[in-house]
mmCIF file of C-alpha atoms in Angstrom:
data_model
loop_
_atom_site.group_PDB
_atom_site.id
_atom_site.type_symbol
_atom_site.label_atom_id
_atom_site.label_comp_id
_atom_site.label_asym_id
_atom_site.label_seq_id
_atom_site.Cartn_x
_atom_site.Cartn_y
_atom_site.Cartn_z
ATOM 1 C CA MET A 1 -185.448 22.357 124.720
ATOM 2 C CA ASN A 2 -183.999 21.291 128.049
ATOM 3 C CA GLY A 3 -184.556 22.894 131.397
ATOM 4 C CA LYS A 4 -187.370 23.305 133.840
ATOM 5 C CA THR A 5 -190.919 22.526 132.634
ATOM 6 C CA VAL A 6 -193.754 24.127 134.578
ATOM 7 C CA VAL A 7 -197.120 22.357 134.328
ATOM 8 C CA TYR A 8 -199.801 25.008 133.885
ATOM 9 C CA SER A 9 -203.003 25.103 135.915
ATOM 10 C CA GLU A 10 -204.450 27.226 133.079
ATOM 11 C CA ALA A 11 -205.689 29.712 135.677
ATOM 12 C CA PHE A 12 -203.754 32.532 133.964
ATOM 13 C CA VAL A 13 -203.900 31.576 130.307
ATOM 14 C CA PRO A 14 -206.332 29.041 128.793
ATOM 15 C CA PHE A 15 -203.576 26.892 127.318
ATOM 16 C CA SER A 16 -200.956 24.364 128.337
ATOM 17 C CA ARG A 17 -197.292 25.416 128.316
ATOM 18 C CA GLU A 18 -196.748 23.480 125.076
ATOM 19 C CA GLU A 19 -199.695 25.273 123.467
ATOM 20 C CA VAL A 20 -198.309 28.643 124.574
ATOM 21 C CA ILE A 21 -194.920 27.762 123.089
ATOM 22 C CA ASP A 22 -196.632 26.787 119.820
ATOM 23 C CA LYS A 23 -198.469 30.114 119.701
ATOM 24 C CA VAL A 24 -195.306 32.068 120.506
ATOM 25 C CA SER A 25 -193.279 30.174 117.910
ATOM 26 C CA ALA A 26 -195.823 31.196 115.259
ATOM 27 C CA GLN A 27 -194.991 34.848 116.044
ATOM 28 C CA MET A 28 -191.237 34.810 115.610
ATOM 29 C CA SER A 29 -188.071 33.403 114.104
ATOM 30 C CA GLU A 30 -186.490 30.285 115.519
ATOM 31 C CA LYS A 31 -183.598 32.397 116.774
ATOM 32 C CA ARG A 32 -185.886 34.647 118.782
ATOM 33 C CA LEU A 33 -187.831 31.667 120.112
ATOM 34 C CA LYS A 34 -184.576 30.292 121.498
ATOM 35 C CA HIS A 35 -183.983 33.629 123.237
ATOM 36 C CA VAL A 36 -187.508 33.452 124.677
ATOM 37 C CA MET A 37 -186.885 29.917 125.990
ATOM 38 C CA ARG A 38 -183.624 31.055 127.621
ATOM 39 C CA VAL A 39 -185.401 34.009 129.225
ATOM 40 C CA GLU A 40 -188.004 31.602 130.594
ATOM 41 C CA GLN A 41 -185.354 29.390 132.193
ATOM 42 C CA THR A 42 -183.480 32.376 133.626
ATOM 43 C CA ALA A 43 -186.687 33.935 134.921
ATOM 44 C CA LEU A 44 -187.730 30.648 136.563
ATOM 45 C CA SER A 45 -184.387 30.432 138.266
ATOM 46 C CA LEU A 46 -184.713 34.000 139.580
ATOM 47 C CA ALA A 47 -188.357 33.409 140.568
ATOM 48 C CA GLU A 48 -187.418 30.299 142.553
ATOM 49 C CA ASN A 49 -184.677 32.287 144.218
ATOM 50 C CA GLN A 50 -187.327 34.773 145.322
ATOM 51 C CA GLY A 51 -190.270 32.496 145.970
ATOM 52 C CA LEU A 52 -192.471 33.841 143.154
ATOM 53 C CA ASN A 53 -195.244 31.975 141.324
ATOM 54 C CA LEU A 54 -193.463 29.824 138.730
ATOM 55 C CA GLU A 55 -196.469 29.423 136.431
ATOM 56 C CA LYS A 56 -196.968 33.180 136.107
ATOM 57 C CA THR A 57 -193.232 33.596 135.623
ATOM 58 C CA SER A 58 -193.141 30.995 132.846
ATOM 59 C CA ILE A 59 -196.156 32.482 131.041
ATOM 60 C CA THR A 60 -194.821 36.030 131.237
ATOM 61 C CA ALA A 61 -191.350 35.050 130.046
ATOM 62 C CA LEU A 62 -192.718 33.022 127.129
ATOM 63 C CA LEU A 63 -194.951 35.940 126.078
ATOM 64 C CA HIS A 64 -192.605 38.866 126.728
ATOM 65 C CA ASP A 65 -191.514 39.234 123.071
ATOM 66 C CA TYR A 66 -194.873 38.206 121.576
ATOM 67 C CA ALA A 67 -195.102 41.473 119.570
ATOM 68 C CA LYS A 68 -191.400 41.836 118.720
ATOM 69 C CA GLU A 69 -191.780 40.682 115.105
ATOM 70 C CA ARG A 70 -195.232 42.164 114.499
ATOM 71 C CA PRO A 71 -195.089 44.424 111.404
ATOM 72 C CA ASP A 72 -194.593 48.088 112.301
ATOM 73 C CA ASP A 73 -197.875 49.188 110.724
ATOM 74 C CA GLU A 74 -199.881 46.745 112.850
ATOM 75 C CA SER A 75 -198.084 47.858 116.014
ATOM 76 C CA GLN A 76 -198.645 51.512 115.100
ATOM 77 C CA ASP A 77 -202.357 50.792 114.675
ATOM 78 C CA VAL A 78 -202.453 49.208 118.139
ATOM 79 C CA ILE A 79 -200.701 52.204 119.708
ATOM 80 C CA ILE A 80 -203.280 54.540 118.207
ATOM 81 C CA SER A 81 -206.433 52.444 118.654
ATOM 82 C CA GLU A 82 -205.553 51.460 122.251
ATOM 83 C CA ASN A 83 -204.627 55.005 123.284
ATOM 84 C CA LEU A 84 -201.073 54.051 124.243
ATOM 85 C CA ASP A 85 -198.512 56.854 124.653
ATOM 86 C CA LEU A 86 -198.290 58.373 121.145
ATOM 87 C CA ASP A 87 -194.639 59.211 121.829
ATOM 88 C CA LEU A 88 -194.015 55.491 121.306
ATOM 89 C CA LEU A 89 -194.502 56.030 117.578
ATOM 90 C CA LYS A 90 -191.262 58.041 117.478
ATOM 91 C CA PHE A 91 -189.156 55.451 119.281
ATOM 92 C CA GLY A 92 -189.712 52.308 117.292
ATOM 93 C CA ASN A 93 -190.218 48.622 117.878
ATOM 94 C CA ASN A 94 -187.440 48.216 120.458
ATOM 95 C CA ILE A 95 -189.516 50.357 122.821
ATOM 96 C CA TRP A 96 -193.087 49.711 121.722
ATOM 97 C CA HIS A 97 -193.063 45.896 121.500
ATOM 98 C CA GLY A 98 -193.584 45.736 125.285
ATOM 99 C CA PRO A 99 -196.757 47.855 125.531
ATOM 100 C CA VAL A 100 -198.053 46.491 122.209
ATOM 101 C CA GLY A 101 -197.315 42.914 123.330
ATOM 102 C CA ALA A 102 -199.376 43.373 126.500
ATOM 103 C CA VAL A 103 -202.347 44.451 124.372
ATOM 104 C CA LEU A 104 -201.950 41.580 121.891
ATOM 105 C CA VAL A 105 -201.642 38.749 124.412
ATOM 106 C CA GLN A 106 -204.791 39.990 126.101
ATOM 107 C CA LYS A 107 -206.699 40.183 122.821
ATOM 108 C CA GLU A 108 -205.275 37.122 121.076
ATOM 109 C CA LEU A 109 -204.428 34.737 123.934
ATOM 110 C CA ARG A 110 -207.001 35.851 126.523
ATOM 111 C CA VAL A 111 -204.459 36.668 129.217
ATOM 112 C CA GLU A 112 -206.238 38.822 131.803
ATOM 113 C CA ASP A 113 -203.845 38.668 134.744
ATOM 114 C CA GLU A 114 -202.755 42.260 135.419
ATOM 115 C CA GLU A 115 -199.398 41.286 136.847
ATOM 116 C CA ILE A 116 -198.495 39.260 133.748
ATOM 117 C CA LEU A 117 -199.705 41.998 131.404
ATOM 118 C CA SER A 118 -197.834 44.777 133.184
ATOM 119 C CA ALA A 119 -194.616 42.738 133.264
ATOM 120 C CA ILE A 120 -194.852 42.258 129.486
ATOM 121 C CA GLN A 121 -195.701 45.931 129.051
ATOM 122 C CA LYS A 122 -192.794 47.174 131.162
ATOM 123 C CA HIS A 123 -190.049 44.793 130.069
ATOM 124 C CA THR A 124 -188.635 47.143 127.424
ATOM 125 C CA ILE A 125 -187.812 50.153 129.628
ATOM 126 C CA GLY A 126 -188.824 49.220 133.162
ATOM 127 C CA ALA A 127 -190.834 51.599 135.314
ATOM 128 C CA PRO A 128 -190.325 53.890 138.323
ATOM 129 C CA GLN A 129 -192.046 51.259 140.485
ATOM 130 C CA MET A 130 -191.874 47.556 139.639
ATOM 131 C CA THR A 131 -193.370 44.385 141.107
ATOM 132 C CA PRO A 132 -191.160 41.354 141.845
ATOM 133 C CA LEU A 133 -192.385 39.629 138.657
ATOM 134 C CA GLU A 134 -191.695 42.752 136.564
ATOM 135 C CA LYS A 135 -188.160 42.865 137.952
ATOM 136 C CA VAL A 136 -187.567 39.165 137.272
ATOM 137 C CA ILE A 137 -188.671 39.417 133.622
ATOM 138 C CA PHE A 138 -186.705 42.625 132.993
ATOM 139 C CA VAL A 139 -183.531 41.215 134.545
ATOM 140 C CA ALA A 140 -183.898 37.747 132.960
ATOM 141 C CA ASP A 141 -184.146 39.381 129.533
ATOM 142 C CA TYR A 142 -180.959 41.326 130.300
ATOM 143 C CA ILE A 143 -178.852 38.448 131.638
ATOM 144 C CA GLU A 144 -180.048 35.334 129.769
ATOM 145 C CA PRO A 145 -177.080 33.020 129.057
ATOM 146 C CA GLN A 146 -176.418 34.174 125.477
ATOM 147 C CA ARG A 147 -176.014 37.847 126.461
ATOM 148 C CA THR A 148 -172.315 38.677 126.130
ATOM 149 C CA PHE A 149 -171.956 42.447 126.541
ATOM 150 C CA PRO A 150 -169.320 43.867 128.939
ATOM 151 C CA GLY A 151 -170.679 43.797 132.471
ATOM 152 C CA VAL A 152 -173.206 41.012 131.985
ATOM 153 C CA GLU A 153 -171.356 38.775 134.471
ATOM 154 C CA GLU A 154 -171.720 41.453 137.126
ATOM 155 C CA ALA A 155 -175.433 41.838 136.342
ATOM 156 C CA ARG A 156 -175.854 38.042 136.614
ATOM 157 C CA ARG A 157 -174.007 37.905 139.912
ATOM 158 C CA LEU A 158 -176.129 40.711 141.367
ATOM 159 C CA ALA A 159 -179.408 39.169 140.151
ATOM 160 C CA TYR A 160 -179.194 36.326 142.679
ATOM 161 C CA ILE A 161 -177.951 38.473 145.557
ATOM 162 C CA ASN A 162 -180.145 41.585 145.218
ATOM 163 C CA ILE A 163 -182.347 41.819 142.150
ATOM 164 C CA ASP A 164 -182.841 45.578 142.620
ATOM 165 C CA GLU A 165 -179.093 46.072 142.193
ATOM 166 C CA SER A 166 -179.128 44.002 138.996
ATOM 167 C CA LEU A 167 -182.128 45.979 137.736
ATOM 168 C CA LYS A 168 -180.357 49.268 138.453
ATOM 169 C CA PHE A 169 -177.243 47.988 136.688
ATOM 170 C CA ALA A 170 -179.371 47.138 133.624
ATOM 171 C CA ILE A 171 -181.197 50.479 133.605
ATOM 172 C CA GLN A 172 -177.995 52.507 133.890
ATOM 173 C CA HIS A 173 -175.887 50.482 131.476
ATOM 174 C CA THR A 174 -178.608 50.412 128.835
ATOM 175 C CA LEU A 175 -178.642 54.232 128.815
ATOM 176 C CA VAL A 176 -174.836 54.376 128.739
ATOM 177 C CA HIS A 177 -174.887 52.026 125.746
ATOM 178 C CA LEU A 178 -177.538 54.046 123.875
ATOM 179 C CA LEU A 179 -175.571 57.264 124.453
ATOM 180 C CA ALA A 180 -172.296 55.693 123.346
ATOM 181 C CA GLU A 181 -174.016 54.399 120.204
ATOM 182 C CA LYS A 182 -175.721 57.782 119.603
ATOM 183 C CA GLN A 183 -179.128 56.113 119.492
ATOM 184 C CA LEU A 184 -182.483 57.740 120.304
ATOM 185 C CA ILE A 185 -183.385 57.635 123.997
ATOM 186 C CA TYR A 186 -187.038 57.365 125.051
ATOM 187 C CA PRO A 187 -187.540 60.138 127.648
ATOM 188 C CA LYS A 188 -189.604 57.790 129.849
ATOM 189 C CA ALA A 189 -186.501 55.584 130.142
ATOM 190 C CA VAL A 190 -184.809 58.556 131.798
ATOM 191 C CA GLU A 191 -187.722 58.892 134.220
ATOM 192 C CA VAL A 192 -187.123 55.230 135.118
ATOM 193 C CA TYR A 193 -183.402 55.969 135.592
ATOM 194 C CA ASN A 194 -184.238 59.002 137.761
ATOM 195 C CA ALA A 195 -186.511 56.871 139.952
ATOM 196 C CA TRP A 196 -183.949 54.103 140.534
ATOM 197 C CA ILE A 197 -180.398 55.383 140.239
ATOM 198 C CA PRO A 198 -179.559 58.806 141.704
ATOM 199 C CA GLN A 199 -178.951 59.022 145.443
ATOM 200 C CA LYS A 200 -181.794 60.946 147.033
ATOM 201 C CA MET B 1 -160.122 92.041 133.870
ATOM 202 C CA ASN B 2 -158.296 91.891 130.580
ATOM 203 C CA GLY B 3 -159.701 91.059 127.211
ATOM 204 C CA LYS B 4 -162.074 92.553 124.725
ATOM 205 C CA THR B 5 -164.309 95.424 125.884
ATOM 206 C CA VAL B 6 -167.493 96.028 123.899
ATOM 207 C CA VAL B 7 -168.931 99.536 124.134
ATOM 208 C CA TYR B 8 -172.694 99.239 124.556
ATOM 209 C CA SER B 9 -175.196 101.219 122.474
ATOM 210 C CA GLU B 10 -177.687 100.538 125.289
ATOM 211 C CA ALA B 11 -180.210 99.421 122.661
ATOM 212 C CA PHE B 12 -180.556 96.013 124.359
ATOM 213 C CA VAL B 13 -180.091 96.844 128.031
ATOM 214 C CA PRO B 14 -180.334 100.344 129.537
ATOM 215 C CA PHE B 15 -176.868 100.223 131.055
ATOM 216 C CA SER B 16 -173.225 100.469 130.060
ATOM 217 C CA ARG B 17 -171.098 97.308 130.115
ATOM 218 C CA GLU B 18 -169.480 98.452 133.379
ATOM 219 C CA GLU B 19 -172.904 98.965 134.949
ATOM 220 C CA VAL B 20 -174.005 95.493 133.832
ATOM 221 C CA ILE B 21 -170.852 94.004 135.364
ATOM 222 C CA ASP B 22 -171.577 95.848 138.622
ATOM 223 C CA LYS B 23 -175.122 94.471 138.689
ATOM 224 C CA VAL B 24 -173.943 90.953 137.909
ATOM 225 C CA SER B 25 -171.200 91.097 140.549
ATOM 226 C CA ALA B 26 -173.839 91.964 143.159
ATOM 227 C CA GLN B 27 -175.547 88.628 142.369
ATOM 228 C CA MET B 28 -172.651 86.231 142.820
ATOM 229 C CA SER B 29 -169.335 85.273 144.371
ATOM 230 C CA GLU B 30 -166.089 86.651 143.003
ATOM 231 C CA LYS B 31 -165.220 83.160 141.747
ATOM 232 C CA ARG B 32 -168.400 82.905 139.711
ATOM 233 C CA LEU B 33 -167.957 86.455 138.385
ATOM 234 C CA LYS B 34 -164.564 85.402 137.032
ATOM 235 C CA HIS B 35 -166.234 82.465 135.275
ATOM 236 C CA VAL B 36 -168.798 84.864 133.792
ATOM 237 C CA MET B 37 -166.046 87.163 132.511
ATOM 238 C CA ARG B 38 -164.259 84.191 130.906
ATOM 239 C CA VAL B 39 -167.503 83.074 129.277
ATOM 240 C CA GLU B 40 -167.929 86.584 127.899
ATOM 241 C CA GLN B 41 -164.460 86.579 126.341
ATOM 242 C CA THR B 42 -164.921 83.091 124.904
ATOM 243 C CA ALA B 43 -168.372 83.961 123.570
ATOM 244 C CA LEU B 44 -167.040 87.139 121.940
ATOM 245 C CA SER B 45 -164.310 85.165 120.267
ATOM 246 C CA LEU B 46 -166.851 82.627 118.928
ATOM 247 C CA ALA B 47 -169.241 85.424 117.911
ATOM 248 C CA GLU B 48 -166.491 87.194 115.969
ATOM 249 C CA ASN B 49 -165.671 83.910 114.301
ATOM 250 C CA GLN B 50 -169.292 83.699 113.159
ATOM 251 C CA GLY B 51 -170.067 87.355 112.502
ATOM 252 C CA LEU B 52 -172.642 87.735 115.296
ATOM 253 C CA ASN B 53 -173.597 90.940 117.107
ATOM 254 C CA LEU B 54 -170.884 91.461 119.742
ATOM 255 C CA GLU B 55 -172.951 93.709 121.997
ATOM 256 C CA LYS B 56 -175.749 91.158 122.291
ATOM 257 C CA THR B 57 -173.161 88.420 122.812
ATOM 258 C CA SER B 58 -171.443 90.360 125.598
ATOM 259 C CA ILE B 59 -174.733 91.148 127.364
ATOM 260 C CA THR B 60 -175.987 87.588 127.164
ATOM 261 C CA ALA B 61 -172.716 86.108 128.383
ATOM 262 C CA LEU B 62 -172.492 88.544 131.305
ATOM 263 C CA LEU B 63 -176.079 87.763 132.323
ATOM 264 C CA HIS B 64 -176.175 84.007 131.679
ATOM 265 C CA ASP B 65 -175.617 83.021 135.337
ATOM 266 C CA TYR B 66 -177.550 85.966 136.815
ATOM 267 C CA ALA B 67 -179.851 83.612 138.786
ATOM 268 C CA LYS B 68 -177.265 80.953 139.661
ATOM 269 C CA GLU B 69 -176.837 82.083 143.282
ATOM 270 C CA ARG B 70 -180.432 83.169 143.823
ATOM 271 C CA PRO B 71 -181.811 81.355 146.921
ATOM 272 C CA ASP B 72 -183.786 78.223 146.007
ATOM 273 C CA ASP B 73 -187.022 79.488 147.558
ATOM 274 C CA GLU B 74 -186.954 82.650 145.429
ATOM 275 C CA SER B 75 -186.259 80.647 142.263
ATOM 276 C CA GLN B 76 -189.045 78.206 143.146
ATOM 277 C CA ASP B 77 -191.437 81.155 143.577
ATOM 278 C CA VAL B 78 -190.446 82.430 140.114
ATOM 279 C CA ILE B 79 -191.032 79.002 138.533
ATOM 280 C CA ILE B 80 -194.536 78.868 140.004
ATOM 281 C CA SER B 81 -195.588 82.499 139.537
ATOM 282 C CA GLU B 82 -194.241 82.695 135.958
ATOM 283 C CA ASN B 83 -195.816 79.374 134.893
ATOM 284 C CA LEU B 84 -192.462 77.828 133.977
ATOM 285 C CA ASP B 85 -192.306 74.019 133.576
ATOM 286 C CA LEU B 86 -193.144 72.736 137.078
ATOM 287 C CA ASP B 87 -190.877 69.732 136.422
ATOM 288 C CA LEU B 88 -188.011 72.185 136.961
ATOM 289 C CA LEU B 89 -188.773 72.095 140.697
ATOM 290 C CA LYS B 90 -187.591 68.471 140.812
ATOM 291 C CA PHE B 91 -184.300 69.099 139.043
ATOM 292 C CA GLY B 92 -182.700 71.869 141.041
ATOM 293 C CA ASN B 93 -180.719 74.992 140.476
ATOM 294 C CA ASN B 94 -178.301 73.517 137.918
ATOM 295 C CA ILE B 95 -181.242 73.216 135.535
ATOM 296 C CA TRP B 96 -183.573 76.016 136.583
ATOM 297 C CA HIS B 97 -181.094 78.915 136.836
ATOM 298 C CA GLY B 98 -181.352 79.370 133.057
ATOM 299 C CA PRO B 99 -185.139 79.785 132.775
ATOM 300 C CA VAL B 100 -185.286 81.679 136.085
ATOM 301 C CA GLY B 101 -182.409 83.932 135.001
ATOM 302 C CA ALA B 102 -184.244 84.911 131.817
ATOM 303 C CA VAL B 103 -187.240 85.998 133.900
ATOM 304 C CA LEU B 104 -185.118 87.930 136.400
ATOM 305 C CA VAL B 105 -183.026 89.900 133.914
ATOM 306 C CA GLN B 106 -186.227 90.971 132.179
ATOM 307 C CA LYS B 107 -187.843 92.071 135.444
ATOM 308 C CA GLU B 108 -184.807 93.486 137.222
ATOM 309 C CA LEU B 109 -182.596 94.769 134.386
ATOM 310 C CA ARG B 110 -185.266 95.571 131.774
ATOM 311 C CA VAL B 111 -183.805 93.308 129.098
ATOM 312 C CA GLU B 112 -186.520 92.806 126.465
ATOM 313 C CA ASP B 113 -184.545 91.378 123.558
ATOM 314 C CA GLU B 114 -186.016 87.924 122.865
ATOM 315 C CA GLU B 115 -182.813 86.513 121.487
ATOM 316 C CA ILE B 116 -180.847 87.485 124.594
ATOM 317 C CA LEU B 117 -183.570 86.172 126.906
ATOM 318 C CA SER B 118 -183.898 82.847 125.130
ATOM 319 C CA ALA B 119 -180.121 82.319 125.088
ATOM 320 C CA ILE B 120 -180.036 82.838 128.866
ATOM 321 C CA GLN B 121 -183.054 80.585 129.266
ATOM 322 C CA LYS B 122 -181.617 77.761 127.189
ATOM 323 C CA HIS B 123 -177.997 77.820 128.326
ATOM 324 C CA THR B 124 -178.452 75.100 130.959
ATOM 325 C CA ILE B 125 -179.723 72.265 128.750
ATOM 326 C CA GLY B 126 -179.852 73.612 125.203
ATOM 327 C CA ALA B 127 -182.909 73.102 123.013
ATOM 328 C CA PRO B 128 -183.958 71.015 119.992
ATOM 329 C CA GLN B 129 -183.555 74.128 117.830
ATOM 330 C CA MET B 130 -181.044 76.847 118.698
ATOM 331 C CA THR B 131 -180.138 80.238 117.256
ATOM 332 C CA PRO B 132 -176.493 81.143 116.563
ATOM 333 C CA LEU B 133 -176.358 83.250 119.754
ATOM 334 C CA GLU B 134 -177.854 80.430 121.824
ATOM 335 C CA LYS B 135 -175.207 78.069 120.469
ATOM 336 C CA VAL B 136 -172.377 80.516 121.186
ATOM 337 C CA ILE B 137 -173.434 81.017 124.813
ATOM 338 C CA PHE B 138 -173.996 77.301 125.429
ATOM 339 C CA VAL B 139 -170.652 76.339 123.931
ATOM 340 C CA ALA B 140 -168.712 79.230 125.530
ATOM 341 C CA ASP B 141 -169.990 78.157 128.940
ATOM 342 C CA TYR B 142 -168.797 74.610 128.197
ATOM 343 C CA ILE B 143 -165.316 75.442 126.900
ATOM 344 C CA GLU B 144 -164.254 78.607 128.772
ATOM 345 C CA PRO B 145 -160.516 78.471 129.525
ATOM 346 C CA GLN B 146 -160.774 77.164 133.106
ATOM 347 C CA ARG B 147 -162.811 74.089 132.113
ATOM 348 C CA THR B 148 -160.535 71.076 132.484
ATOM 349 C CA PHE B 149 -162.677 67.934 132.041
ATOM 350 C CA PRO B 150 -161.538 65.168 129.668
ATOM 351 C CA GLY B 151 -162.462 66.103 126.111
ATOM 352 C CA VAL B 152 -162.619 69.854 126.594
ATOM 353 C CA GLU B 153 -159.753 70.378 124.154
ATOM 354 C CA GLU B 154 -161.720 68.558 121.459
ATOM 355 C CA ALA B 155 -164.819 70.665 122.203
ATOM 356 C CA ARG B 156 -162.688 73.835 121.962
ATOM 357 C CA ARG B 157 -161.160 72.748 118.671
ATOM 358 C CA LEU B 158 -164.562 71.964 117.188
ATOM 359 C CA ALA B 159 -166.106 75.245 118.387
ATOM 360 C CA TYR B 160 -164.092 77.268 115.870
ATOM 361 C CA ILE B 161 -164.501 74.825 112.996
ATOM 362 C CA ASN B 162 -168.160 73.852 113.291
ATOM 363 C CA ILE B 163 -170.035 75.098 116.348
ATOM 364 C CA ASP B 164 -172.825 72.550 115.841
ATOM 365 C CA GLU B 165 -170.292 69.755 116.296
ATOM 366 C CA SER B 166 -169.024 71.367 119.501
ATOM 367 C CA LEU B 167 -172.605 71.791 120.721
ATOM 368 C CA LYS B 168 -173.360 68.136 119.987
ATOM 369 C CA PHE B 169 -170.182 67.113 121.795
ATOM 370 C CA ALA B 170 -171.284 69.128 124.843
ATOM 371 C CA ILE B 171 -174.841 67.742 124.824
ATOM 372 C CA GLN B 172 -173.709 64.135 124.558
ATOM 373 C CA HIS B 173 -170.809 64.327 127.009
ATOM 374 C CA THR B 174 -172.873 66.134 129.620
ATOM 375 C CA LEU B 175 -175.362 63.245 129.621
ATOM 376 C CA VAL B 176 -172.550 60.684 129.730
ATOM 377 C CA HIS B 177 -171.098 62.522 132.736
ATOM 378 C CA LEU B 178 -174.446 62.689 134.565
ATOM 379 C CA LEU B 179 -175.018 58.965 133.998
ATOM 380 C CA ALA B 180 -171.520 58.060 135.149
ATOM 381 C CA GLU B 181 -172.021 60.152 138.278
ATOM 382 C CA LYS B 182 -175.511 58.676 138.843
ATOM 383 C CA GLN B 183 -177.048 62.140 138.918
ATOM 384 C CA LEU B 184 -180.644 63.063 138.071
ATOM 385 C CA ILE B 185 -181.227 63.719 134.364
ATOM 386 C CA TYR B 186 -183.847 66.259 133.274
ATOM 387 C CA PRO B 187 -185.983 64.453 130.652
ATOM 388 C CA LYS B 188 -186.022 67.586 128.460
ATOM 389 C CA ALA B 189 -182.232 67.268 128.201
ATOM 390 C CA VAL B 190 -182.823 63.894 126.546
ATOM 391 C CA GLU B 191 -185.232 65.517 124.098
ATOM 392 C CA VAL B 192 -182.406 67.920 123.223
ATOM 393 C CA TYR B 193 -180.038 64.964 122.780
ATOM 394 C CA ASN B 194 -182.613 63.170 120.592
ATOM 395 C CA ALA B 195 -182.938 66.254 118.389
ATOM 396 C CA TRP B 196 -179.204 66.721 117.861
ATOM 397 C CA ILE B 197 -177.307 63.465 118.180
ATOM 398 C CA PRO B 198 -178.868 60.294 116.685
ATOM 399 C CA GLN B 199 -178.492 59.740 112.961
ATOM 400 C CA LYS B 200 -181.894 60.081 111.351
#
């Protein structure tokens, strides 16, 4: 894997970057791991652009899809036992792997940093209010170099000029895509849209 | 006004059709009254197609926009005093004139028929489950002859073949339009979409 390598202080997770990558790779296919590594590089590039903490950015990006390949029944158990929004159960892994992932990396990898956990939690649908790190992870996941959907070049261009505009592009176009594909829409995703998109 | 004239038994509202039209015309501009009369004719045509009660259809269509020009402060008072969904207050008259209208025609015109009231209530966003009359009013409002948006001809064609397909067309395309225009979306409208559109 080429690209930028952040040396961890281990203040935020009790492992080196290589150890984190090993633990992540045990959770997913090689294909998804490559996506995760691309998201890390994209997120680091955006974080540098904005002067964010690169270690926290690297950790969050590497862990953002930690729960994506967890079996549904295990994720459903987490949603219930951790008192997450029970509505998640109706909307499937594409929505719940964010909130479930935040729980699992805390339990299994001893990540306690609230900003990292909330950025993992919120990366699937965003939130009405988002921190700079949350925005970077959400946008990096949307624009990483292998994304090829119509409009991705515009989202990439915006990400380095005004990350809020790239975030809004992602929020709106994701809903447009779900509607066009006649897929279920998580009502909280519409609350996120309402918070970011309409002119007040 | 040309078109079909239903003679009322006054079983559902204690007025003749002409008296109902007079009461409705006192609530709105001449332009909106013409829309209401077109919705009535369209709804009657759909109701005949489906063998529904024409008197109830006529009453519901004539009353569906009863609250549309009510001042915002009066509608807001109704939402609060009648314990309607307080979320309505955030989404404005385009959404709330249905639920508020159902309250007002009961209070002011002594309409007690639940099917009429619920069809007025639900005509702005639809509902996960809808009666035949509710569908007819919702679709008639969407396809009345002066509607000219792209796709209206397809919605009209479907309405006489399979009203559920026309309803689904209206639900989906209304959300697409709101997204394209970057307008607020009422989360309950997405619950309606989720109930009708995605393949299970």
